[in-house]
């Protein structure tokens, strides 16, 4: 499996064309821009953030995600698009989005395995690495002798 760039046609696997057109019409009627592309870009960045949180993972080209994570990403899009226009998401979609976040947390912890990209990016992950500094002891058994 490869890393892919999710598109609007992928969104149509979780939302019907009628729903998508309704959300798009509601957003543009209130003076906003088309909500699909920005929402999809935000979810892609979110998925890449979870993938990059696990140091051994290599990120693919910008705008791409592992194909294994397409369905969870689309579940997040299906919740964010209605929220963008003020419509509460359906309970089924909200549960799917919660499961998607749990899976992404497993990716970030290195529990869920993803494929390496065919074309890795030079982008570095910014996951913090722990640093431990030993304390300097002011008193030692030798300096406290006779106390």
Short mmCIF file of C-alpha atoms in Angstrom, two decimals:
data_model
loop_
_atom_site.label_atom_id
_atom_site.label_comp_id
_atom_site.label_asym_id
_atom_site.label_seq_id
_atom_site.Cartn_x
_atom_site.Cartn_y
_atom_site.Cartn_z
CA UNK A 1 0.00 0.00 0.00
CA UNK A 2 1.15 3.50 -0.70
CA UNK A 3 0.73 6.97 0.64
CA UNK A 4 -2.13 8.79 -1.07
CA UNK A 5 -3.57 12.28 -1.40
CA UNK A 6 -7.20 12.20 -0.21
CA UNK A 7 -9.59 14.01 -2.52
CA UNK A 8 -13.20 15.16 -2.66
CA UNK A 9 -14.16 11.93 -4.42
CA UNK A 10 -12.94 10.07 -1.33
CA UNK A 11 -15.21 12.25 0.84
CA UNK A 12 -18.14 10.99 -1.22
CA UNK A 13 -17.54 7.53 0.26
CA UNK A 14 -18.66 8.79 3.69
CA UNK A 15 -21.08 11.56 2.68
CA UNK A 16 -23.73 11.47 -0.02
CA UNK A 17 -23.55 13.96 -2.87
CA UNK A 18 -26.72 15.58 -1.50
CA UNK A 19 -25.21 16.04 1.96
CA UNK A 20 -22.01 17.45 0.55
CA UNK A 21 -23.92 19.86 -1.69
CA UNK A 22 -26.05 20.94 1.29
CA UNK A 23 -22.99 21.67 3.47
CA UNK A 24 -21.32 23.48 0.60
CA UNK A 25 -24.42 25.58 -0.09
CA UNK A 26 -24.85 26.46 3.60
CA UNK A 27 -21.25 27.58 3.89
CA UNK A 28 -21.18 29.66 0.73
CA UNK A 29 -24.59 31.20 1.49
CA UNK A 30 -23.25 32.62 4.74
CA UNK A 31 -20.29 34.15 2.94
CA UNK A 32 -17.71 31.49 3.77
CA UNK A 33 -15.45 29.76 1.30
CA UNK A 34 -16.09 26.23 0.09
CA UNK A 35 -15.57 24.11 3.24
CA UNK A 36 -14.45 20.86 1.60
CA UNK A 37 -10.84 21.62 0.60
CA UNK A 38 -9.83 23.39 3.84
CA UNK A 39 -11.46 20.73 6.02
CA UNK A 40 -9.76 17.96 4.07
CA UNK A 41 -6.41 19.76 4.35
CA UNK A 42 -6.84 20.17 8.13
CA UNK A 43 -7.60 16.48 8.59
CA UNK A 44 -4.62 15.49 6.41
CA UNK A 45 -2.35 17.67 8.57
CA UNK A 46 -3.84 16.14 11.72
CA UNK A 47 -3.21 12.58 10.48
CA UNK A 48 0.35 13.49 9.47
CA UNK A 49 0.87 14.92 12.95
CA UNK A 50 -0.15 11.65 14.57
CA UNK A 51 2.05 9.67 12.17
CA UNK A 52 5.01 11.96 12.79
CA UNK A 53 4.61 11.75 16.56
CA UNK A 54 6.15 8.27 16.47
CA UNK A 55 9.84 8.87 15.73
CA UNK A 56 10.48 5.68 13.68
CA UNK A 57 7.74 6.67 11.19
CA UNK A 58 8.78 8.40 8.00
CA UNK A 59 6.40 10.94 6.51
CA UNK A 60 5.47 10.84 2.85
CA UNK A 61 5.26 13.81 0.53
CA UNK A 62 3.31 16.83 1.83
CA UNK A 63 -0.45 16.37 1.52
CA UNK A 64 -0.26 12.58 1.62
CA UNK A 65 -1.29 10.06 4.26
CA UNK A 66 -0.91 6.29 4.53
CA UNK A 67 -3.66 4.50 2.62
CA UNK A 68 -4.42 2.50 5.78
CA UNK A 69 -5.48 5.75 7.46
CA UNK A 70 -7.79 6.99 4.70
CA UNK A 71 -10.99 5.63 6.29
CA UNK A 72 -10.26 7.15 9.74
CA UNK A 73 -9.38 10.47 8.08
CA UNK A 74 -12.66 10.46 6.17
CA UNK A 75 -14.56 9.69 9.38
CA UNK A 76 -13.09 12.88 10.83
CA UNK A 77 -14.04 14.85 7.72
CA UNK A 78 -17.62 13.54 7.97
CA UNK A 79 -17.87 15.10 11.44
CA UNK A 80 -16.01 18.34 10.76
CA UNK A 81 -17.92 19.37 7.63
CA UNK A 82 -21.36 19.47 9.30
CA UNK A 83 -19.88 21.25 12.32
CA UNK A 84 -18.38 23.87 10.02
CA UNK A 85 -21.86 24.94 8.93
CA UNK A 86 -23.46 24.58 12.37
CA UNK A 87 -25.08 21.17 11.94
CA UNK A 88 -24.48 18.69 14.76
CA UNK A 89 -23.00 15.43 13.43
CA UNK A 90 -25.01 12.23 13.66
CA UNK A 91 -24.22 9.94 16.59
CA UNK A 92 -22.99 7.16 14.29
CA UNK A 93 -20.52 9.51 12.64
CA UNK A 94 -19.45 10.94 16.00
CA UNK A 95 -18.66 7.41 17.25
CA UNK A 96 -16.74 6.65 14.05
CA UNK A 97 -14.71 9.83 14.55
CA UNK A 98 -13.95 8.83 18.15
CA UNK A 99 -12.72 5.44 16.94
CA UNK A 100 -10.63 7.20 14.31
CA UNK A 101 -8.93 9.36 16.94
CA UNK A 102 -8.23 6.26 19.06
CA UNK A 103 -6.61 4.59 16.05
CA UNK A 104 -4.52 7.69 15.34
CA UNK A 105 -3.40 7.69 18.98
CA UNK A 106 -2.27 4.09 18.48
CA UNK A 107 -0.32 5.18 15.39
CA UNK A 108 1.35 7.91 17.45
CA UNK A 109 2.25 5.35 20.13
CA UNK A 110 3.67 2.92 17.56
CA UNK A 111 1.02 0.27 18.26
CA UNK A 112 -0.64 0.43 14.83
CA UNK A 113 1.74 -0.23 11.97
CA UNK A 114 1.68 1.92 8.85
CA UNK A 115 3.54 1.48 5.59
CA UNK A 116 6.66 3.38 4.68
CA UNK A 117 6.16 5.95 1.91
CA UNK A 118 7.56 5.27 -1.56
CA UNK A 119 8.74 8.89 -1.69
CA UNK A 120 9.71 10.08 1.79
CA UNK A 121 9.77 13.77 2.57
CA UNK A 122 12.63 15.68 4.07
CA UNK A 123 10.18 17.07 6.62
CA UNK A 124 11.29 16.25 10.12
CA UNK A 125 8.96 15.29 12.87
CA UNK A 126 8.85 17.55 15.86
CA UNK A 127 8.05 14.90 18.42
CA UNK A 128 9.82 15.79 21.62
CA UNK A 129 12.50 13.49 22.88
CA UNK A 130 12.97 13.13 26.61
CA UNK A 131 16.04 14.56 28.25
CA UNK A 132 17.14 13.68 31.73
CA UNK A 133 19.67 15.72 33.62
CA UNK A 134 21.31 14.29 36.71
CA UNK A 135 21.37 16.41 39.83
CA UNK A 136 24.65 17.69 41.11
CA UNK A 137 25.09 16.57 44.67
CA UNK A 138 26.40 19.22 47.00
CA UNK A 139 27.01 16.83 49.88
CA UNK A 140 28.65 13.44 49.70
CA UNK A 141 29.31 10.90 52.43
CA UNK A 142 32.93 12.04 52.53
CA UNK A 143 32.08 15.74 53.03
CA UNK A 144 29.61 14.93 55.78
CA UNK A 145 32.03 12.83 57.76
CA UNK A 146 32.01 13.74 61.42
CA UNK A 147 28.73 15.65 61.31
#
